[in-house]
Short mmCIF file of C-alpha atoms and ligand atoms in Angstrom, two decimals:
data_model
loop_
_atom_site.label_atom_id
_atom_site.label_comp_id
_atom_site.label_asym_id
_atom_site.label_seq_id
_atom_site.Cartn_x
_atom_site.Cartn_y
_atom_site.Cartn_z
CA UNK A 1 -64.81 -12.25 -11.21
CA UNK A 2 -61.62 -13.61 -13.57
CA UNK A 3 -58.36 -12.48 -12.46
CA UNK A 4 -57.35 -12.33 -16.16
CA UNK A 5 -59.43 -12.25 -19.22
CA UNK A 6 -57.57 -12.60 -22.39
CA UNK A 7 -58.63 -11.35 -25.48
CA UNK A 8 -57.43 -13.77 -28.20
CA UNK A 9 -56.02 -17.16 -28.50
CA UNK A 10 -52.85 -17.08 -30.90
CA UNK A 11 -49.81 -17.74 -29.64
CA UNK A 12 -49.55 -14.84 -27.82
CA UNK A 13 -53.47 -15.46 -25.69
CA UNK A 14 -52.13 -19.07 -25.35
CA UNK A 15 -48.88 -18.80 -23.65
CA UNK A 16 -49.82 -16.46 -21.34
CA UNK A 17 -52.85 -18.70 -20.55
CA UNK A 18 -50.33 -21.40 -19.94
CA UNK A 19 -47.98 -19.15 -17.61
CA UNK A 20 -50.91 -17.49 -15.65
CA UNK A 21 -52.17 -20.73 -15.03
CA UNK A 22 -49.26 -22.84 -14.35
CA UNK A 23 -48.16 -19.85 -12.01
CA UNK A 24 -51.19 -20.11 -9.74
CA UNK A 25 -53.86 -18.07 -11.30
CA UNK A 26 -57.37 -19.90 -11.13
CA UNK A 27 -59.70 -17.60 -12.72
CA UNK A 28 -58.40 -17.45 -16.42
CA UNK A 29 -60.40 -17.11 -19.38
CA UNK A 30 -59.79 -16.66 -22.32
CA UNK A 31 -62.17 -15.29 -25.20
CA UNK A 32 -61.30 -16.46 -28.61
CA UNK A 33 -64.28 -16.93 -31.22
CA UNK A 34 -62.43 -18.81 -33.80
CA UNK A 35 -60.65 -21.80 -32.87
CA UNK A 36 -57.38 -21.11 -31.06
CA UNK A 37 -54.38 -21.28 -32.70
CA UNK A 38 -54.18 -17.48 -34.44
CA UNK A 39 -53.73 -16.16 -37.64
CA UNK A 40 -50.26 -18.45 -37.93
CA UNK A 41 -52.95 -21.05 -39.01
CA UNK A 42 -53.29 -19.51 -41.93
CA UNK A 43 -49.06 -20.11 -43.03
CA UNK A 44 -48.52 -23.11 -44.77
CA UNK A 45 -45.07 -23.40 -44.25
CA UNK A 46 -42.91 -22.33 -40.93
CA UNK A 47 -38.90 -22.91 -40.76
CA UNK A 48 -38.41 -20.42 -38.31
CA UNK A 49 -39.65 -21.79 -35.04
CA UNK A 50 -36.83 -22.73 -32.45
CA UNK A 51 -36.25 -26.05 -32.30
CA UNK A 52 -38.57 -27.27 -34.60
CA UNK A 53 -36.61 -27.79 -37.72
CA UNK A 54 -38.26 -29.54 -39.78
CA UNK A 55 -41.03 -27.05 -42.26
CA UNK A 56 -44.52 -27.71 -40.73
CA UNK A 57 -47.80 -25.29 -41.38
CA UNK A 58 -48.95 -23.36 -38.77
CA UNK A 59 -51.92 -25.55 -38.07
CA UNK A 60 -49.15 -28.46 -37.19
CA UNK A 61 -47.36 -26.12 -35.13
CA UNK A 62 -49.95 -25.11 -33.27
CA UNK A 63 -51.78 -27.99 -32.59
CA UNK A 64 -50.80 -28.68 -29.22
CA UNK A 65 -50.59 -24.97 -27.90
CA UNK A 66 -54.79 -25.34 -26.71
CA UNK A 67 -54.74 -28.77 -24.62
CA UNK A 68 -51.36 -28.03 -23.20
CA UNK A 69 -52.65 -24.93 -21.28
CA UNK A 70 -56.13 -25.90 -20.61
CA UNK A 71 -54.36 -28.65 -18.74
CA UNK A 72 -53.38 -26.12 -16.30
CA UNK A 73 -56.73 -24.72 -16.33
CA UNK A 74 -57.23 -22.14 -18.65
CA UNK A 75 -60.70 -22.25 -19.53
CA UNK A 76 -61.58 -21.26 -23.52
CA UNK A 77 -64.85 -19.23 -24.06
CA UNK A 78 -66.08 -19.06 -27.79
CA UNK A 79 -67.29 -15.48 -27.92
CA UNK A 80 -66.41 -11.95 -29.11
CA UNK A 81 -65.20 -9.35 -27.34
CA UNK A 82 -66.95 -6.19 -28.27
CA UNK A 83 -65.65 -3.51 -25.52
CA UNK A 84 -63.81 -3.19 -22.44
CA UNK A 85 -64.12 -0.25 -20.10
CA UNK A 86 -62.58 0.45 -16.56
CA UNK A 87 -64.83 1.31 -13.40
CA UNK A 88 -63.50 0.87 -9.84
CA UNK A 89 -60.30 -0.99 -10.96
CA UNK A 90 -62.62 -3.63 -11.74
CA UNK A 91 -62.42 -4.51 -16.11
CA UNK A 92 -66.00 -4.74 -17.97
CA UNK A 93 -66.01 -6.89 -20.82
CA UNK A 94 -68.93 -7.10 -22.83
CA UNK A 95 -69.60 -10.09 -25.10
CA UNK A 96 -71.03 -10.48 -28.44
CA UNK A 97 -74.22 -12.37 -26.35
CA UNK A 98 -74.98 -8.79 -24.40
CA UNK A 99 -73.50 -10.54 -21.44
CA UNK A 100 -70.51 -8.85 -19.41
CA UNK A 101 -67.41 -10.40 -17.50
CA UNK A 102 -65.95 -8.84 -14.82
CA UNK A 103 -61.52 -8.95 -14.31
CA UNK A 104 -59.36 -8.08 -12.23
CA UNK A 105 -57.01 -7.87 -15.45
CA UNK A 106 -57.00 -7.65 -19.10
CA UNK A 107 -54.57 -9.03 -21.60
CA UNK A 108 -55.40 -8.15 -25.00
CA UNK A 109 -53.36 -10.56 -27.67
CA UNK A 110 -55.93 -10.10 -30.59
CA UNK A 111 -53.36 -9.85 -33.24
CA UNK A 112 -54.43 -8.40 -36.70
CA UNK A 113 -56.14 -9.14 -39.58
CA UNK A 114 -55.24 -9.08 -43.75
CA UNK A 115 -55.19 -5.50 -45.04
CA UNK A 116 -57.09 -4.97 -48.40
CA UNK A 117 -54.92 -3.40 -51.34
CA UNK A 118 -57.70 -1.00 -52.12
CA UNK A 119 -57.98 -2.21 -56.08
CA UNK A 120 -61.03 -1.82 -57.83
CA UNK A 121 -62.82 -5.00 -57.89
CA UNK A 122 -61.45 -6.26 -54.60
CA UNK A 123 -64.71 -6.36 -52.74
CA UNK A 124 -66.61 -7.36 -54.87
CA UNK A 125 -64.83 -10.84 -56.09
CA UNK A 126 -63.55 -11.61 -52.40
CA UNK A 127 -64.33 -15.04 -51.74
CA UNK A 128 -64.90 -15.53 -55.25
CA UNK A 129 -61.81 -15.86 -56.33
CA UNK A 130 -59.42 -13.16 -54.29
CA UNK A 131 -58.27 -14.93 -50.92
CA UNK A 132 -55.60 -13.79 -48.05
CA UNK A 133 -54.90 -17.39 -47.11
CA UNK A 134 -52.73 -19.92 -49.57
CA UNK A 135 -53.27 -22.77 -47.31
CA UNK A 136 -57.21 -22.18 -47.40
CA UNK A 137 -57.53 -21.53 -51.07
CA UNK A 138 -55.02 -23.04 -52.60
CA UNK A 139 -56.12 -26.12 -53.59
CA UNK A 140 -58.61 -24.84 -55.94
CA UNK A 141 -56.50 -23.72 -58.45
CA UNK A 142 -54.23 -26.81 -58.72
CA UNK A 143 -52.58 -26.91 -62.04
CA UNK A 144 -54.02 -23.00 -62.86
CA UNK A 145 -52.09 -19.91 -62.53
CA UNK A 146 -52.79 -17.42 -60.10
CA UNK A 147 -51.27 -13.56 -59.22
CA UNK A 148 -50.45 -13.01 -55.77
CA UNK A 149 -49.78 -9.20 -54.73
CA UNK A 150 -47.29 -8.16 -52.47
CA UNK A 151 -43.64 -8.17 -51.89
CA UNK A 152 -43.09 -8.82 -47.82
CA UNK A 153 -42.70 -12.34 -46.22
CA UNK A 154 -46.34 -13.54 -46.35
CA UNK A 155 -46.35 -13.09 -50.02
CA UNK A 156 -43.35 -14.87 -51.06
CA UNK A 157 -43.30 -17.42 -48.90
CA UNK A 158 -46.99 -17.90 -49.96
CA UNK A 159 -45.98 -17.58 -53.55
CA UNK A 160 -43.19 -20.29 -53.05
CA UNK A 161 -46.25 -22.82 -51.71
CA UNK A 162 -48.58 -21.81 -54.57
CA UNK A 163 -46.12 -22.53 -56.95
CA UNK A 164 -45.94 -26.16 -55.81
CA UNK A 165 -49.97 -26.35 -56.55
CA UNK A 166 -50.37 -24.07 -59.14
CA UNK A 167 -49.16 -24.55 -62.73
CA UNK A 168 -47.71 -20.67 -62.58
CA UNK A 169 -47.48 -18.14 -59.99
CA UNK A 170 -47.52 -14.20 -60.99
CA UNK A 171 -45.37 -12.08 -58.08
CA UNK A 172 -47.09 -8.75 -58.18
CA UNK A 173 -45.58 -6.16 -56.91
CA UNK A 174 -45.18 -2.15 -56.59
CA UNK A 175 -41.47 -2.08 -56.31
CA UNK A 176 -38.52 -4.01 -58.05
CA UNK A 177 -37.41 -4.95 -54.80
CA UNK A 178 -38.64 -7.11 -51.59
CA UNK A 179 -39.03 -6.07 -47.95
CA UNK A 180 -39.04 -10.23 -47.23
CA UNK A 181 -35.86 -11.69 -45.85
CA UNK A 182 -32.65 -12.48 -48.25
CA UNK A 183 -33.48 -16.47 -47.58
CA UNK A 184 -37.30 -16.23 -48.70
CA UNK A 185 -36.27 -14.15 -52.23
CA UNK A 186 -33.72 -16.73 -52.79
CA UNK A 187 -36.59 -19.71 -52.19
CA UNK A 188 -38.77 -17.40 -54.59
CA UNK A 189 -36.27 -16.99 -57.16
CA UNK A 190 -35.17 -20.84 -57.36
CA UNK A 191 -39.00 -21.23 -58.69
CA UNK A 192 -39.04 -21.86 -62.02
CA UNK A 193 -42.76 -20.95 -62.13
CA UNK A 194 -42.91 -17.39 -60.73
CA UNK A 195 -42.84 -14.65 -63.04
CA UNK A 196 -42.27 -11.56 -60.90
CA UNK A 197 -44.03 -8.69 -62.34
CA UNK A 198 -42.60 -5.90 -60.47
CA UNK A 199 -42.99 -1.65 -60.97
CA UNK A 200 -46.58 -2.03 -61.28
CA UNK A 201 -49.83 -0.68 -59.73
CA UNK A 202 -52.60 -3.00 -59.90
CA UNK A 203 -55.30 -1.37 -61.77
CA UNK A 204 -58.34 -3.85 -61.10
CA UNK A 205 -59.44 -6.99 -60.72
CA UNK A 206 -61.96 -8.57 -63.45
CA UNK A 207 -64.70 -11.19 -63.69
CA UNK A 208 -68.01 -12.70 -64.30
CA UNK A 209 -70.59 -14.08 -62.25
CA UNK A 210 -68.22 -17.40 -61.40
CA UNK A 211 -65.59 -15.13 -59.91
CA UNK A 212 -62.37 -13.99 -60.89
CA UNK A 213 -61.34 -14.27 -64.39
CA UNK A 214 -58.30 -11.57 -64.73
CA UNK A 215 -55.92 -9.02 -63.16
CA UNK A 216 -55.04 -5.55 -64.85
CA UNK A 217 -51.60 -3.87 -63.99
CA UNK A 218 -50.22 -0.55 -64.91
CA UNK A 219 -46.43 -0.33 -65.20
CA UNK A 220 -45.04 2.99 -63.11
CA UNK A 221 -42.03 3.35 -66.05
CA UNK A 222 -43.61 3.16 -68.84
CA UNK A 223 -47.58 3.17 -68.32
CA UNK A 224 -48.31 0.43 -70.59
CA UNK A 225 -51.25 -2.39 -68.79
CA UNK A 226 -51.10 -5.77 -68.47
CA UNK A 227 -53.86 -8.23 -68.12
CA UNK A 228 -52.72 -11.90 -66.24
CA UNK A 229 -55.25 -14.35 -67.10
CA UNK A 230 -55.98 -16.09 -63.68
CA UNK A 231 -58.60 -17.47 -62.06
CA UNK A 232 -57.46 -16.67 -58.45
CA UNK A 233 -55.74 -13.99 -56.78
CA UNK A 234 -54.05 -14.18 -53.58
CA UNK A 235 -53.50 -10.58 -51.63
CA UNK A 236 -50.78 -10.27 -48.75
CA UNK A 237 -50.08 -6.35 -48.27
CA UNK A 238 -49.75 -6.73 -44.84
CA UNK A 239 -52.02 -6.35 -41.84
CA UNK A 240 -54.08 -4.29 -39.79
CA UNK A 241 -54.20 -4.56 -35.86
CA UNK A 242 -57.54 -5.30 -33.83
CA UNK A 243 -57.79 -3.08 -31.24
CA UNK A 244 -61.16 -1.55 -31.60
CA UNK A 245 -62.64 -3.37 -28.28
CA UNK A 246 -60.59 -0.74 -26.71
CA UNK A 247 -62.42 2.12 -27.96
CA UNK A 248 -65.15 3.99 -25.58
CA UNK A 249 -67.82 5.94 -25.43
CA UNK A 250 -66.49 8.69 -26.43
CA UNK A 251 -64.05 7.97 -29.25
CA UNK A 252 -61.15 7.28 -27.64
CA UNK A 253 -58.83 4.17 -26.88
CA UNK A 254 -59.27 2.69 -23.04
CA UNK A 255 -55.04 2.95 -23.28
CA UNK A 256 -52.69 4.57 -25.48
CA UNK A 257 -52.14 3.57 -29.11
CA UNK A 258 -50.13 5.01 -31.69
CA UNK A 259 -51.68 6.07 -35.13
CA UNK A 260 -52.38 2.80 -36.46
CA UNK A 261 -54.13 1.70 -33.25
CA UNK A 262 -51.04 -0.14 -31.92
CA UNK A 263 -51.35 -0.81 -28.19
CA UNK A 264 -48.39 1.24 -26.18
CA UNK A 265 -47.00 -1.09 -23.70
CA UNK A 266 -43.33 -1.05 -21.99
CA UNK A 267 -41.34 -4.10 -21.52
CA UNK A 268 -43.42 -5.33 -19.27
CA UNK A 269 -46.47 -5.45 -21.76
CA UNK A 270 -48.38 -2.72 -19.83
CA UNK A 271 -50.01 -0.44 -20.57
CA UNK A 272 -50.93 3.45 -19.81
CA UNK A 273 -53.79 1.71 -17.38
CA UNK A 274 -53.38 -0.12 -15.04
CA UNK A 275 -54.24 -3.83 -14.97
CA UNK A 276 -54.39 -3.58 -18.90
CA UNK A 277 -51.48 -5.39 -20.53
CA UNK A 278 -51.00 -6.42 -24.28
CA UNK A 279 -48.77 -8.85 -26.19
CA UNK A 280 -48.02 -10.44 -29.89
CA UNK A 281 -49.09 -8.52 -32.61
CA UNK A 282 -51.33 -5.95 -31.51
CA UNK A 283 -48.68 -3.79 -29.64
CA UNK A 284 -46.29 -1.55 -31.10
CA UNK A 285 -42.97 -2.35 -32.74
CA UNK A 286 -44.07 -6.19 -32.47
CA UNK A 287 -41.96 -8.22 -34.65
CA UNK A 288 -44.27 -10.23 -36.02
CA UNK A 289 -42.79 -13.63 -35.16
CA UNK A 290 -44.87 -16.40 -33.14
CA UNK A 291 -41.76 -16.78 -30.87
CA UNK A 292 -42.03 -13.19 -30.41
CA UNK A 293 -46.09 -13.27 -29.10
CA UNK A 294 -45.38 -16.33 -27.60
CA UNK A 295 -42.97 -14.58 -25.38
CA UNK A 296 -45.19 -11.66 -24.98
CA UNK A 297 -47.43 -13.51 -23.51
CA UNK A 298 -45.09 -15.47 -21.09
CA UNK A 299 -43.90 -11.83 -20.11
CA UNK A 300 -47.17 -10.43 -19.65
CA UNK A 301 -48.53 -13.48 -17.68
CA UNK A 302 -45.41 -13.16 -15.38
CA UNK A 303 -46.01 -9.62 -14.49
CA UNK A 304 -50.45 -10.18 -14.47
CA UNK A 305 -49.06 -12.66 -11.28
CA UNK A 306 -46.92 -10.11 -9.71
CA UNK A 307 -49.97 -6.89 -9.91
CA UNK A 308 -52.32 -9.09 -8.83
CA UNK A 309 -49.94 -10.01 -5.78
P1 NAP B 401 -45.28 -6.43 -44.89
O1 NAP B 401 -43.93 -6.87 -44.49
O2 NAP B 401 -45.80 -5.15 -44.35
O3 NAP B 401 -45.30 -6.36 -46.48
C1 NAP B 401 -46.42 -5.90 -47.16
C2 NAP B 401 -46.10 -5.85 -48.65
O4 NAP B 401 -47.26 -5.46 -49.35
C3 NAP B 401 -44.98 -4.87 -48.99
O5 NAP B 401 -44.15 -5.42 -49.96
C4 NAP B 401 -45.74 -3.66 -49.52
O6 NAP B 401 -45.04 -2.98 -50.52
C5 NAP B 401 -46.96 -4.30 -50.14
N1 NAP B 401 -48.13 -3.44 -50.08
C6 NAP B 401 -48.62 -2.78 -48.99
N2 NAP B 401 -49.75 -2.12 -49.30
C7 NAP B 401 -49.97 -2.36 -50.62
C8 NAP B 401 -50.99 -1.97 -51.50
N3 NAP B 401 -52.01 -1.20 -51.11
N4 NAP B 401 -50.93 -2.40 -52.79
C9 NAP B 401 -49.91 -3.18 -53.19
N5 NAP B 401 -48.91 -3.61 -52.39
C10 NAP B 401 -48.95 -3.19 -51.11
O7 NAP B 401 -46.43 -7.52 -44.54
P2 NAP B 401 -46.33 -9.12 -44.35
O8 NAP B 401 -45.61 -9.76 -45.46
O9 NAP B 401 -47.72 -9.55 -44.06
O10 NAP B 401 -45.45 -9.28 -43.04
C11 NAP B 401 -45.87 -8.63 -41.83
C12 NAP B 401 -44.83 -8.87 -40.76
O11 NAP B 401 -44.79 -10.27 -40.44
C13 NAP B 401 -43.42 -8.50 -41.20
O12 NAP B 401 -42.75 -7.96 -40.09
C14 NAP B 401 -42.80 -9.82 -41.61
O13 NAP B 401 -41.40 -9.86 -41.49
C15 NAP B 401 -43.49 -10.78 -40.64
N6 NAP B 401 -43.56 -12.14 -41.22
C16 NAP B 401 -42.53 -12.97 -40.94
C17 NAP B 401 -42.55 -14.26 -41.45
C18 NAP B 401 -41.41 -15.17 -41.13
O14 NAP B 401 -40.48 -14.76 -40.46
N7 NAP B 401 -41.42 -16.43 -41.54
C19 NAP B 401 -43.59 -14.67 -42.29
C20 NAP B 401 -44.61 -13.78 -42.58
C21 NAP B 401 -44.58 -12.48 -42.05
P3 NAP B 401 -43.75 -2.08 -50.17
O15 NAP B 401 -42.65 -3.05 -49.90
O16 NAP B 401 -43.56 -1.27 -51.39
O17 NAP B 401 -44.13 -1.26 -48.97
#
């Protein structure tokens, strides 16, 4: 019996590892099937971390978060979590293998994962030439131009690094103006090689059997199309929360989430159940930050020591 399994290892699943540990708890798991670390691996450039000035990627900044709480004993299983129920005030948790874990608590810190645009094409050239990660894929089309669609802080900070790689960058976006913060358009817009190509809807995405070979956009004033000649296409339209190891038997969530599946917790991280406690990206009104999960977790962790008495 663990007396806290945590569901996910970003920064969020790793700090409160760290706390629940370091503050006395022995039985900590926690489940992540990837490597630990969290979708922040995926940025290739961070300048907003306290006290870390200098711009690292989010694989540098998280390379230390894994040994420095298994030091304190966290323990890291590489598995899925497919469900948890509640029976007895005792948590089920039932892995990927058919095997189940029993808690005394839950901390879910899952996070979220890329949303699709919805464009024609986009299923069937992902991976072959449409990718949600310019760290991962970037490299491939050194010295080629590439679209990237979106207009919040993933895409133009990833446009910014793919126009350091790439001989051209094309900003693709449905509005003239940016949801990303003033100091990430002004990075954008010091780069010679972005054309921002903004009003549009994107109409499809071409190819052949290699992959990708082109981009269609509609403008919304006038009608006309567009086709950008690129090779790759990065997507960044925001993302979509992982909460479905909540749902039960009959349809609904274990806790309360809001319409998007966002996990309802107070300030506290709980939950409508007790016992159940969520932090980082998959509750509601998260920022979005890694100093923000990271905190989550410490303040879920805190509070997992004080219910379990
Ligand atoms: P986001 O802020 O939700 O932005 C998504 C962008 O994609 C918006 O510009 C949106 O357009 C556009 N979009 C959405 N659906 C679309 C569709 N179907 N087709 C075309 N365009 C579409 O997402 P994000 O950039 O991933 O950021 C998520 C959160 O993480 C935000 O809170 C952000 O501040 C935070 N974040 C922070 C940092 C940082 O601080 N360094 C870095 C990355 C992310 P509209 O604007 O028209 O809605």
């Amino acid at each position: 019996m663990l007396d806290l399994a945590i569901i996910g290892g970003g920064p969020a699943g790793l700090t409160a590892g760290l706390y629940a540990t370091r503050g006395g708890l022995k039985n900590v798991t926690m489940f992540e099937m990837g490597m630990p670390g969290g979708q922040i691996t995926g940025s290739s450039e961070i300048e907003n971390y306290p006290g870390q000035s200098a711009v690292v990627s989010g694989m540098d900044l998280m390379e230390s978060w894994p040994a420095q709480a298994m030091k304190f004993g966290l323990k890291h299983e590489m598995k899925q979590v497919l469900k948890v129920t509640k029976n007895d005030n005792i948590f089920q948790i039932e892995l990927e293998d058919g095997t189940k874990q029993e808690a005394k608590t839950v901390l879910l810190a899952t996070g979220s994962v890329p949303r699709r645009a919805g464009f024609v094409g986009e299923d069937k050239f992902f991976g072959r030439g449409i990718s949600t990660c310019a760290t991962c894929d970037g490299f491939f089309y050194k010295n080629k131009e590439v679209a990237l669609i979106g207009g919040g802080d993933s895409a133009l900070e990833e446009a910014v690094y793919l126009a350091k790689t790439c001989s051209k960058v094309y900003l693709v976006h449905r509005r003239d103006t940016y949801r990303a913060a003033p100091s990430t358009i002004e990075h954008m817009k010091h780069c010679e090689n972005i054309e921002e190509v903004t009003n549009v809807d994107v109409e499809e995405v071409i190819g052949d059997n290699m992959g990708v070979t082109g981009l269609i956009v509609k403008s919304k004033q006038t009608g006309e199309t567009r086709q950008l000649d690129v090779p790759g296409v990065f997507v960044f339209v925001g993302r979509d929360v992982l909460s479905d190891c909540l749902k039960q038997e009959d349809g609904n969530y274990l806790c309360d989430v809001n319409a998007q599946g966002e996990v309802v917790v107070d300030l506290r991280m709980k939950t409508s159940v007790p016992g159940l406690y969520a932090a980082g990206d998959v509750r509601i009104d998260a920022a979005k930050q890694v100093v923000c999960a990271a905190a989550d977790g410490a303040t879920a962790a805190v509070n997992i020591i004080e219910y379990l008495g």
